[in-house]
Each structure stands twice: as C-alpha cells, then as structure tokens.
Coordinates of C-alpha atoms and ligand atoms in Angstrom, one line a residue:
M1 CA 147.5 163.6 187.3
R2 CA 149.5 166.1 185.3
E3 CA 150.7 165.2 181.9
L4 CA 154.1 163.4 181.7
N5 CA 156.8 164.3 179.2
K6 CA 155.2 164.4 175.8
V7 CA 158.3 163.4 173.8
I8 CA 158.9 160.3 175.9
A9 CA 155.2 159.3 176.1
A10 CA 155.1 159.6 172.3
C11 CA 158.0 157.2 171.8
P12 CA 156.8 153.6 171.3
P13 CA 158.5 150.8 173.3
S14 CA 161.2 148.9 171.4
G15 CA 159.8 146.5 168.9
I16 CA 162.6 144.1 169.6
R17 CA 161.6 143.6 173.3
R18 CA 158.1 142.6 172.3
F19 CA 159.4 139.6 170.4
F20 CA 161.7 138.6 173.3
D21 CA 158.8 138.7 175.7
I22 CA 156.7 136.3 173.5
A23 CA 159.8 134.0 172.9
A24 CA 160.5 133.9 176.7
E25 CA 157.1 132.3 177.2
M26 CA 157.8 129.4 174.8
D27 CA 159.9 126.3 175.0
D28 CA 162.6 125.2 172.6
V29 CA 163.0 128.7 171.0
I30 CA 166.1 129.4 169.0
S31 CA 166.6 133.1 169.4
L32 CA 168.3 134.9 166.6
G33 CA 166.8 138.0 168.0
V34 CA 169.3 139.3 170.5
G35 CA 172.0 141.7 169.5
E36 CA 174.6 140.5 171.8
P37 CA 177.6 138.1 171.7
D38 CA 176.9 134.6 172.9
F39 CA 180.5 134.5 174.2
V40 CA 181.3 135.1 177.8
T41 CA 183.8 138.0 178.4
P42 CA 187.3 136.5 177.9
W43 CA 188.6 135.0 181.2
R44 CA 191.5 137.3 181.8
V45 CA 189.2 140.3 181.5
R46 CA 186.8 138.8 184.0
E47 CA 189.7 138.0 186.2
A48 CA 190.7 141.7 186.1
G49 CA 187.2 142.6 187.2
I50 CA 187.4 140.1 190.1
Y51 CA 190.8 141.3 191.1
A52 CA 189.6 144.9 191.0
L53 CA 186.8 144.0 193.4
E54 CA 189.3 142.1 195.6
Q55 CA 191.5 145.1 195.7
G56 CA 188.6 147.3 196.7
Y57 CA 188.3 149.4 193.6
T58 CA 184.8 150.2 194.5
T59 CA 184.9 154.0 194.3
Y60 CA 184.1 156.6 191.7
T61 CA 186.8 157.4 189.1
S62 CA 187.4 160.8 187.7
N63 CA 184.4 161.9 185.7
A64 CA 186.1 161.5 182.3
G65 CA 187.2 158.0 183.3
L66 CA 190.5 156.3 184.3
P67 CA 193.4 158.1 182.5
Q68 CA 195.0 154.8 181.8
L69 CA 191.9 153.5 179.9
R70 CA 191.6 156.8 177.9
E71 CA 195.2 156.5 177.0
L72 CA 194.8 152.9 175.9
I73 CA 191.7 153.7 173.8
C74 CA 193.4 156.7 172.0
A75 CA 196.5 154.5 171.4
D76 CA 194.4 151.7 170.0
L77 CA 192.5 154.1 167.7
A78 CA 195.9 155.6 166.6
K79 CA 197.3 152.1 165.9
R80 CA 194.3 150.7 164.2
Y81 CA 193.2 153.7 162.1
G82 CA 195.8 156.4 162.5
A83 CA 193.3 158.5 164.5
D84 CA 194.7 161.3 166.6
Y85 CA 192.8 162.0 169.8
D86 CA 194.2 163.5 173.0
P87 CA 193.3 161.2 176.0
G88 CA 193.4 164.2 178.3
G89 CA 190.8 166.4 176.6
E90 CA 189.2 164.5 173.7
C91 CA 188.2 161.2 175.2
L92 CA 185.5 160.3 177.8
I93 CA 184.6 156.9 179.2
T94 CA 180.8 156.3 179.1
T95 CA 178.5 153.6 180.4
G96 CA 178.3 152.0 177.0
V97 CA 177.8 153.5 173.6
S98 CA 174.2 154.0 174.8
E99 CA 175.3 156.7 177.1
G100 CA 177.8 158.1 174.5
L101 CA 175.0 158.4 172.0
D102 CA 172.8 160.2 174.4
L103 CA 175.5 162.6 175.5
A104 CA 176.6 163.3 172.0
L105 CA 173.1 164.3 170.9
R106 CA 172.4 166.3 174.1
V107 CA 175.6 168.3 173.6
L108 CA 175.1 168.9 169.9
L109 CA 171.4 169.8 169.7
N110 CA 169.3 172.7 170.5
P111 CA 165.5 172.3 170.5
G112 CA 164.1 171.7 167.1
D113 CA 167.5 170.9 165.4
E114 CA 167.2 168.2 162.9
V115 CA 169.4 165.1 162.7
I116 CA 169.5 163.1 159.5
V117 CA 169.3 159.4 160.3
P118 CA 169.8 156.9 157.4
E119 CA 167.6 153.9 158.0
P120 CA 167.1 151.0 158.6
C121 CA 169.1 151.8 161.7
Y122 CA 169.7 150.9 165.4
V123 CA 166.4 151.3 167.3
A124 CA 167.9 153.9 169.8
Y125 CA 168.9 156.5 167.2
E126 CA 165.6 158.2 166.6
P127 CA 164.4 158.1 170.3
C128 CA 167.7 159.5 171.5
V129 CA 167.5 162.4 169.0
A130 CA 164.0 163.1 170.2
F131 CA 164.9 162.9 173.9
A132 CA 167.7 165.4 173.3
G133 CA 165.1 167.8 171.9
G134 CA 165.9 167.2 168.2
T135 CA 163.9 166.0 165.3
P136 CA 165.1 162.9 163.6
V137 CA 164.8 163.0 159.8
R138 CA 164.9 159.6 158.2
V139 CA 166.6 159.0 154.9
P140 CA 166.2 155.6 153.2
T141 CA 169.0 153.3 152.2
R142 CA 168.3 150.4 149.9
W143 CA 169.5 146.8 150.0
E144 CA 170.0 146.9 146.2
D145 CA 172.9 149.4 147.1
G146 CA 174.2 147.3 150.0
F147 CA 172.6 149.8 152.3
A148 CA 175.3 152.4 151.4
V149 CA 174.3 155.9 152.4
D150 CA 173.7 158.0 149.3
A151 CA 175.0 161.5 149.9
E152 CA 172.5 162.8 147.3
V153 CA 169.6 161.4 149.2
V154 CA 171.0 162.9 152.4
A155 CA 171.6 166.3 150.6
A156 CA 168.0 166.4 149.6
A157 CA 166.9 166.1 153.2
I158 CA 169.1 169.0 154.5
T159 CA 167.2 172.0 155.7
P160 CA 168.4 175.2 157.5
R161 CA 167.6 173.3 160.7
T162 CA 169.8 170.3 160.0
K163 CA 172.5 170.1 162.6
A164 CA 174.0 166.6 162.3
I165 CA 174.0 163.3 160.5
L166 CA 174.0 160.1 162.6
I167 CA 175.4 156.9 161.1
G168 CA 176.4 153.5 162.3
S169 CA 178.9 151.4 160.5
P170 CA 179.2 148.4 160.6
A171 CA 175.5 148.6 161.0
N172 CA 172.8 147.1 163.1
P173 CA 170.5 145.7 161.7
T174 CA 171.9 145.3 158.1
G175 CA 175.5 144.3 158.7
A176 CA 176.4 146.9 156.1
V177 CA 179.9 148.4 156.2
Q178 CA 179.8 151.9 154.7
P179 CA 182.2 152.1 151.8
R180 CA 184.9 154.7 152.3
A181 CA 183.7 156.7 149.3
A182 CA 180.2 157.0 150.8
L183 CA 181.6 158.3 154.1
E184 CA 183.9 160.8 152.2
A185 CA 180.8 162.1 150.4
L186 CA 179.0 162.6 153.7
V187 CA 182.0 164.5 155.1
R188 CA 182.0 166.8 152.1
L189 CA 178.3 167.4 152.6
A190 CA 178.9 168.1 156.3
E191 CA 181.6 170.6 155.5
E192 CA 179.4 172.3 152.9
H193 CA 176.5 172.7 155.3
D194 CA 178.5 173.0 158.5
L195 CA 177.0 169.8 160.1
Y196 CA 178.3 167.5 162.8
L197 CA 178.7 163.8 162.2
V198 CA 177.9 161.3 164.9
S199 CA 179.5 158.0 164.1
D200 CA 178.5 154.9 166.0
E201 CA 181.4 152.5 165.4
I202 CA 180.6 150.0 168.1
Y203 CA 181.1 147.1 165.6
D204 CA 184.3 148.4 164.2
R205 CA 186.3 145.3 165.0
L206 CA 183.6 143.0 163.5
T207 CA 184.2 143.2 159.8
Y208 CA 184.7 140.3 157.4
T209 CA 184.8 141.4 153.8
G210 CA 186.9 144.6 154.0
G211 CA 188.2 147.1 156.4
H212 CA 186.4 149.5 158.6
T213 CA 186.8 153.3 158.0
C214 CA 187.0 155.3 161.1
L215 CA 185.1 158.5 160.3
G216 CA 187.1 160.7 162.5
T217 CA 190.2 160.0 160.3
L218 CA 188.8 161.2 157.0
P219 CA 190.1 164.5 155.7
G220 CA 187.9 167.3 157.0
A221 CA 186.0 165.1 159.4
R222 CA 187.8 165.4 162.7
E223 CA 186.6 168.7 163.9
R224 CA 183.0 167.9 163.2
T225 CA 182.9 164.2 164.2
V226 CA 181.8 162.6 167.5
L227 CA 183.1 159.1 167.5
L228 CA 181.4 156.5 169.6
G229 CA 182.9 153.1 170.5
G230 CA 182.8 150.5 173.2
F231 CA 183.6 147.1 174.6
S232 CA 180.2 145.5 174.4
K233 CA 180.5 143.7 171.1
A234 CA 184.1 142.9 170.2
H235 CA 185.1 142.1 173.7
A236 CA 181.8 140.4 174.6
M237 CA 181.3 142.8 177.5
T238 CA 177.7 144.0 177.2
G239 CA 176.9 143.7 180.9
W240 CA 179.9 145.6 182.0
R241 CA 178.6 148.9 180.5
V242 CA 181.8 150.5 179.2
G243 CA 182.1 152.7 176.1
W244 CA 183.8 155.9 175.0
I245 CA 183.4 159.1 173.1
C246 CA 186.3 160.7 171.2
A247 CA 185.5 164.2 169.9
P248 CA 187.0 167.6 169.5
A249 CA 187.8 169.2 172.9
A250 CA 184.8 171.6 172.9
V251 CA 182.4 168.7 172.4
A252 CA 184.1 166.4 174.7
E253 CA 184.2 169.0 177.5
L254 CA 180.5 169.5 177.3
A255 CA 179.9 165.8 177.2
V256 CA 181.9 165.4 180.4
R257 CA 179.8 168.2 181.9
V258 CA 176.5 166.3 181.3
H259 CA 178.1 163.0 182.3
Q260 CA 179.4 164.4 185.6
Y261 CA 176.0 165.5 186.7
T262 CA 174.0 162.5 185.3
M263 CA 176.3 159.5 185.5
L264 CA 179.3 160.7 187.5
C265 CA 181.5 158.0 186.0
A266 CA 181.4 154.7 184.3
P267 CA 181.6 151.7 186.8
H268 CA 185.2 151.6 188.2
I269 CA 185.6 147.8 188.1
S270 CA 184.3 147.7 184.5
Q271 CA 186.8 150.4 183.5
L272 CA 189.6 148.2 185.1
A273 CA 188.3 145.2 183.2
A274 CA 188.4 147.3 180.0
V275 CA 192.0 148.3 180.7
E276 CA 192.8 144.6 180.7
A277 CA 190.8 144.1 177.5
L278 CA 193.1 146.6 175.7
S279 CA 196.3 145.7 177.5
A280 CA 196.9 142.2 176.1
P281 CA 197.2 141.0 172.5
D282 CA 193.9 140.7 170.6
D283 CA 193.9 136.9 170.3
E284 CA 190.5 136.4 172.0
V285 CA 188.9 139.1 169.9
D286 CA 190.4 137.7 166.8
A287 CA 189.1 134.2 167.7
M288 CA 185.6 135.5 168.3
V289 CA 185.7 137.5 165.0
A290 CA 186.8 134.3 163.2
D291 CA 184.0 132.4 164.7
Y292 CA 181.4 135.0 163.8
D293 CA 182.8 134.9 160.3
R294 CA 182.4 131.1 160.1
R295 CA 178.8 131.3 161.3
R296 CA 178.1 134.2 159.0
R297 CA 179.2 132.1 156.0
V298 CA 177.2 129.0 157.0
F299 CA 174.1 131.0 157.9
V300 CA 174.0 133.3 154.8
K301 CA 174.6 130.4 152.5
G302 CA 171.9 128.4 154.3
L303 CA 169.4 131.3 154.1
R304 CA 170.0 131.6 150.4
E305 CA 169.4 127.9 150.0
T306 CA 166.0 128.3 151.6
G307 CA 165.2 130.7 148.8
L308 CA 165.6 133.9 150.8
D309 CA 167.6 136.7 149.1
C310 CA 170.3 137.6 151.6
P311 CA 172.7 140.5 151.0
E312 CA 176.2 139.8 152.1
P313 CA 176.7 141.3 155.6
G314 CA 180.2 142.7 155.7
G315 CA 180.2 143.4 159.4
A316 CA 178.5 143.3 162.9
F317 CA 176.8 139.9 163.5
Y318 CA 173.5 140.3 161.7
A319 CA 172.0 138.9 158.5
F320 CA 169.2 140.9 157.0
P321 CA 167.5 138.7 154.4
S322 CA 164.7 139.8 152.2
I323 CA 161.5 137.9 153.0
R324 CA 159.5 139.5 150.2
S325 CA 159.3 136.2 148.3
S326 CA 157.2 134.9 151.3
G327 CA 154.4 137.4 150.5
M328 CA 154.3 138.3 154.2
D329 CA 155.2 141.6 155.8
S330 CA 158.1 141.4 158.2
E331 CA 156.0 141.6 161.3
T332 CA 153.7 138.7 160.1
F333 CA 156.7 136.7 159.0
A334 CA 158.5 137.0 162.4
E335 CA 155.3 136.3 164.4
R336 CA 154.4 133.2 162.3
L337 CA 157.9 131.9 162.3
L338 CA 158.0 132.2 166.1
H339 CA 154.7 130.5 166.6
A340 CA 155.2 127.8 163.9
E341 CA 158.8 126.9 164.3
H342 CA 160.0 128.6 167.5
V343 CA 162.6 130.7 165.8
A344 CA 162.8 134.3 167.0
V345 CA 163.9 136.9 164.5
V346 CA 163.2 140.6 164.5
P347 CA 160.9 142.3 161.9
G348 CA 162.9 144.7 159.7
S349 CA 160.2 147.3 160.1
V350 CA 161.2 148.1 163.7
F351 CA 164.4 149.6 162.3
G352 CA 162.7 152.0 160.0
P353 CA 160.4 151.9 156.9
S354 CA 163.3 150.7 154.6
G355 CA 163.6 147.7 156.8
E356 CA 160.2 146.4 155.8
G357 CA 160.5 143.3 153.7
H358 CA 163.5 142.0 155.8
V359 CA 164.0 140.3 159.1
R360 CA 167.1 140.7 161.3
C361 CA 168.8 137.4 162.3
S362 CA 171.7 137.6 164.7
Y363 CA 174.3 135.0 164.0
A364 CA 176.0 135.5 167.4
T365 CA 174.5 132.1 168.1
A366 CA 176.2 128.7 168.3
L367 CA 176.6 127.0 164.9
P368 CA 174.5 123.9 165.7
L369 CA 171.6 126.3 166.7
L370 CA 172.1 128.3 163.5
E371 CA 171.9 125.1 161.5
E372 CA 168.8 123.9 163.3
A373 CA 167.2 127.4 162.7
L374 CA 167.9 127.1 159.0
V375 CA 166.1 123.7 158.9
R376 CA 163.1 125.3 160.7
I377 CA 163.1 128.4 158.5
D378 CA 163.2 126.2 155.4
R379 CA 160.3 124.1 156.8
F380 CA 158.3 127.3 157.6
L381 CA 158.8 128.7 154.1
R382 CA 157.7 125.4 152.5
S383 CA 154.6 125.1 154.6
S384 CA 153.7 128.8 154.1
A385 CA 154.1 128.3 150.3
A386 CA 152.0 125.1 150.4
G387 CA 149.4 126.7 152.6
Ligands
PLP1 N1 175.0 151.0 168.9 C1 174.6 149.9 168.2 C2 174.6 150.0 166.7 C3 174.2 148.8 168.9 O1 173.8 147.7 168.1 C4 174.2 148.7 170.3 C5 173.7 147.5 171.0 O2 173.1 146.7 170.5 C6 174.6 149.9 171.0 C7 175.0 151.0 170.3 C8 174.6 149.9 172.5 O3 175.8 149.5 172.9 P1 176.3 149.5 174.5 O4 176.2 148.2 175.0 O5 177.8 149.9 174.3 O6 175.5 150.5 175.2

C-alpha cells in the first residue's frame, strides 16, 4: 500500500491513554489520570440541552455559531477581564478548544513555520502544530521558577522562521498560572519579532491563588493574539464539545473558513446548553471551583507529607509533584504505582522533557478517593524505599 501521511504516522499516540488502558483492566483503581471534572454538568444546563432537543433544535447553526452565544461569550470576557471582542466578526464557536487550537494553528502557519511551545505542556500542542504543517520548538520551564515562562529562554529560541508562541495558562499539566509580568514580557517579544500568540485559556476560571490574566487584554497583545476558551472544564461540559476562538477579524474570518468546510458548526443543542451556562449567575461554577480548591489543599498537603516535593498549583486541577526523591523516572514511578497500589497518575515525561521527574495527578476526584490515594502513595513510597 502507498505510504500514509508522514507527519501523522510519525506522531506517537498519547502517553496518557496508554495508562488509562492499563488501569481499565484493573480492579479498585483510583484514577488521578483523567483531565476532566468529576462533576456532572449543572442540572439547569443539562435541562437546557434536553429542552433544545424537545423543541427540535436538531439543525445546523450558522458556521460561526449562535449569535446569542457569541454575544454572551464576548460580554463575559468583557465583564471578567475588560476584553473587547466583536461577537459579529471576532468570535467563533468551535467543537471544544481542541478544534479551536487546530483552527488557530492552521490559519496562522505556512509549511515550515516554527511555533515556540513552552513545556511541559498539554499533549495536543506539539502534534497540532505538526499537523498544521509547522514545526514545534520546545522551550523548557522549570518547577524551581513555578513553571513561569522565561522570555529570555523564549527569545533564545526565536529564528527567522518563528511565527508564533503557544501557551496555556492556567496550565495542564503543571497547574501553573503565568504571572502577568511573564506574559507581558512575551507580548513585548512578540511585538519585537512580529509573532502571533496563541493563548489556551480553557482553565481561566479555575484559579486559586491569584487572578488569571487574559492575554488578549495586555497592551500590544490584541492584534496578535488568538484566544482559546471553552466550557469543558469550568462548566463540567467535556462531552458537549463547545469552545470558542476570539481573535482579530482577519484571523477569525479564516478560522470560520476552515471550520465551515471541516466542521460546519458546533453541535446545536450543545450551543444552546452553553447559552444557558452563561445566562445565569455563576453559583455552580463558583461551587465547583471552591470544591476543587478544598481538594487541592488537602491533596497537596498530603503529598508533601508523603515526602514528595509539590509545587503549589495555582490553577486548573492538577498537582505536579516531583518524584525525584523516589529515584525512579516518571514512567517507572507511574507504572509501579499503578501495579502495586492501583493508583493511576500520568508520567510527567509525556508532557515534554521538562516534565521528567514529575507525575501529574488530577484532583478533580472526590475527596475520600484523594485521601485513599494519598494513603496508597505513602505506602508505595515506603515500600519502594525499603526495597
Ligand atoms: N487545552 C487544555 C490545556 C486541556 O487540558 C484540554 C483538555 O484536557 C483541552 C485544551 C481540550 O479541551 P476541549 O474539551 O475544550 O476540547
């Protein structure tokens, strides 16, 4: 048979899935592996989806998405961050941030363009750059710096081919929230070298130790920033598949062009559910965030008590403890922990070389399970040290 697409064939399958597959075969597993809320979508939002079905909203919407939803998203960004996006020409509803990321990169890149990707980072960033014809260029971040992106390190990676910088904050897998100053330095760099910024802000609502900075609102950033957001995390809506892009009109227009041919529109009933999610007060989101924060405190404290060094995660719902004191690499640690104690975590190395020496634990898990996981991790560390 003829050769299949080289870029896709060269892309390894997600390292996260491999651990899920092993865990799925085992009994009594506590999974801290999944990056999704353990809450069900708030009832009134589900009800809006049910009602949308009852009313027969089973058709396509306009390509860019329901005007009402775009208006609500832009109004929400304006209220929350002072952002200024036109729902008519600068906002597009996507099937999750996953599609938004893909569209952004396809619109920005020509073959061979380089995209600087600070790592450890979300597993889709590098493959999506490559699928869009670009070349991902990793730059490290260090846990000693709270995984803040260092503009000098980024500057050193810039070449004449560099087209964009892709960042996620709050971050998966580290839970790091980029300090405003770090983002401002990136914007200055982008201005200096005429680069785009792709900002994945899917966890913007999930911050615990300080506020989130919306990149598109920083001086000089707006015209070169593609902002990605969605409903999956804060509204516990992963399965509904709704997200959005806000970007300057020229970028948004081309994103709609790709979207209209490849996706047509995001699911109609999901868009109507998302309208409901943004229409009422934020009580449910606030309650979920408060709950994540409670779990975060208990879990991080517990990890530290087992002897693992754990940087304070300021956002998202991941702890990213150092497991260096165990003497194991992250893959071995995760595999042995799973087999010995039936606790699934994700090796930090799957998120990039700077993730080595860490494991990602999702605390979007019920508190009693987190407490039991801590007991098991402690037992595992003691028996590993004894053995
Ligand atoms: N970006 C980050 C950083 C994520 O962690 C995830 C999902 O885990 C996504 C994007 C994908 O989100 P969506 O469900 O909106 O496609």
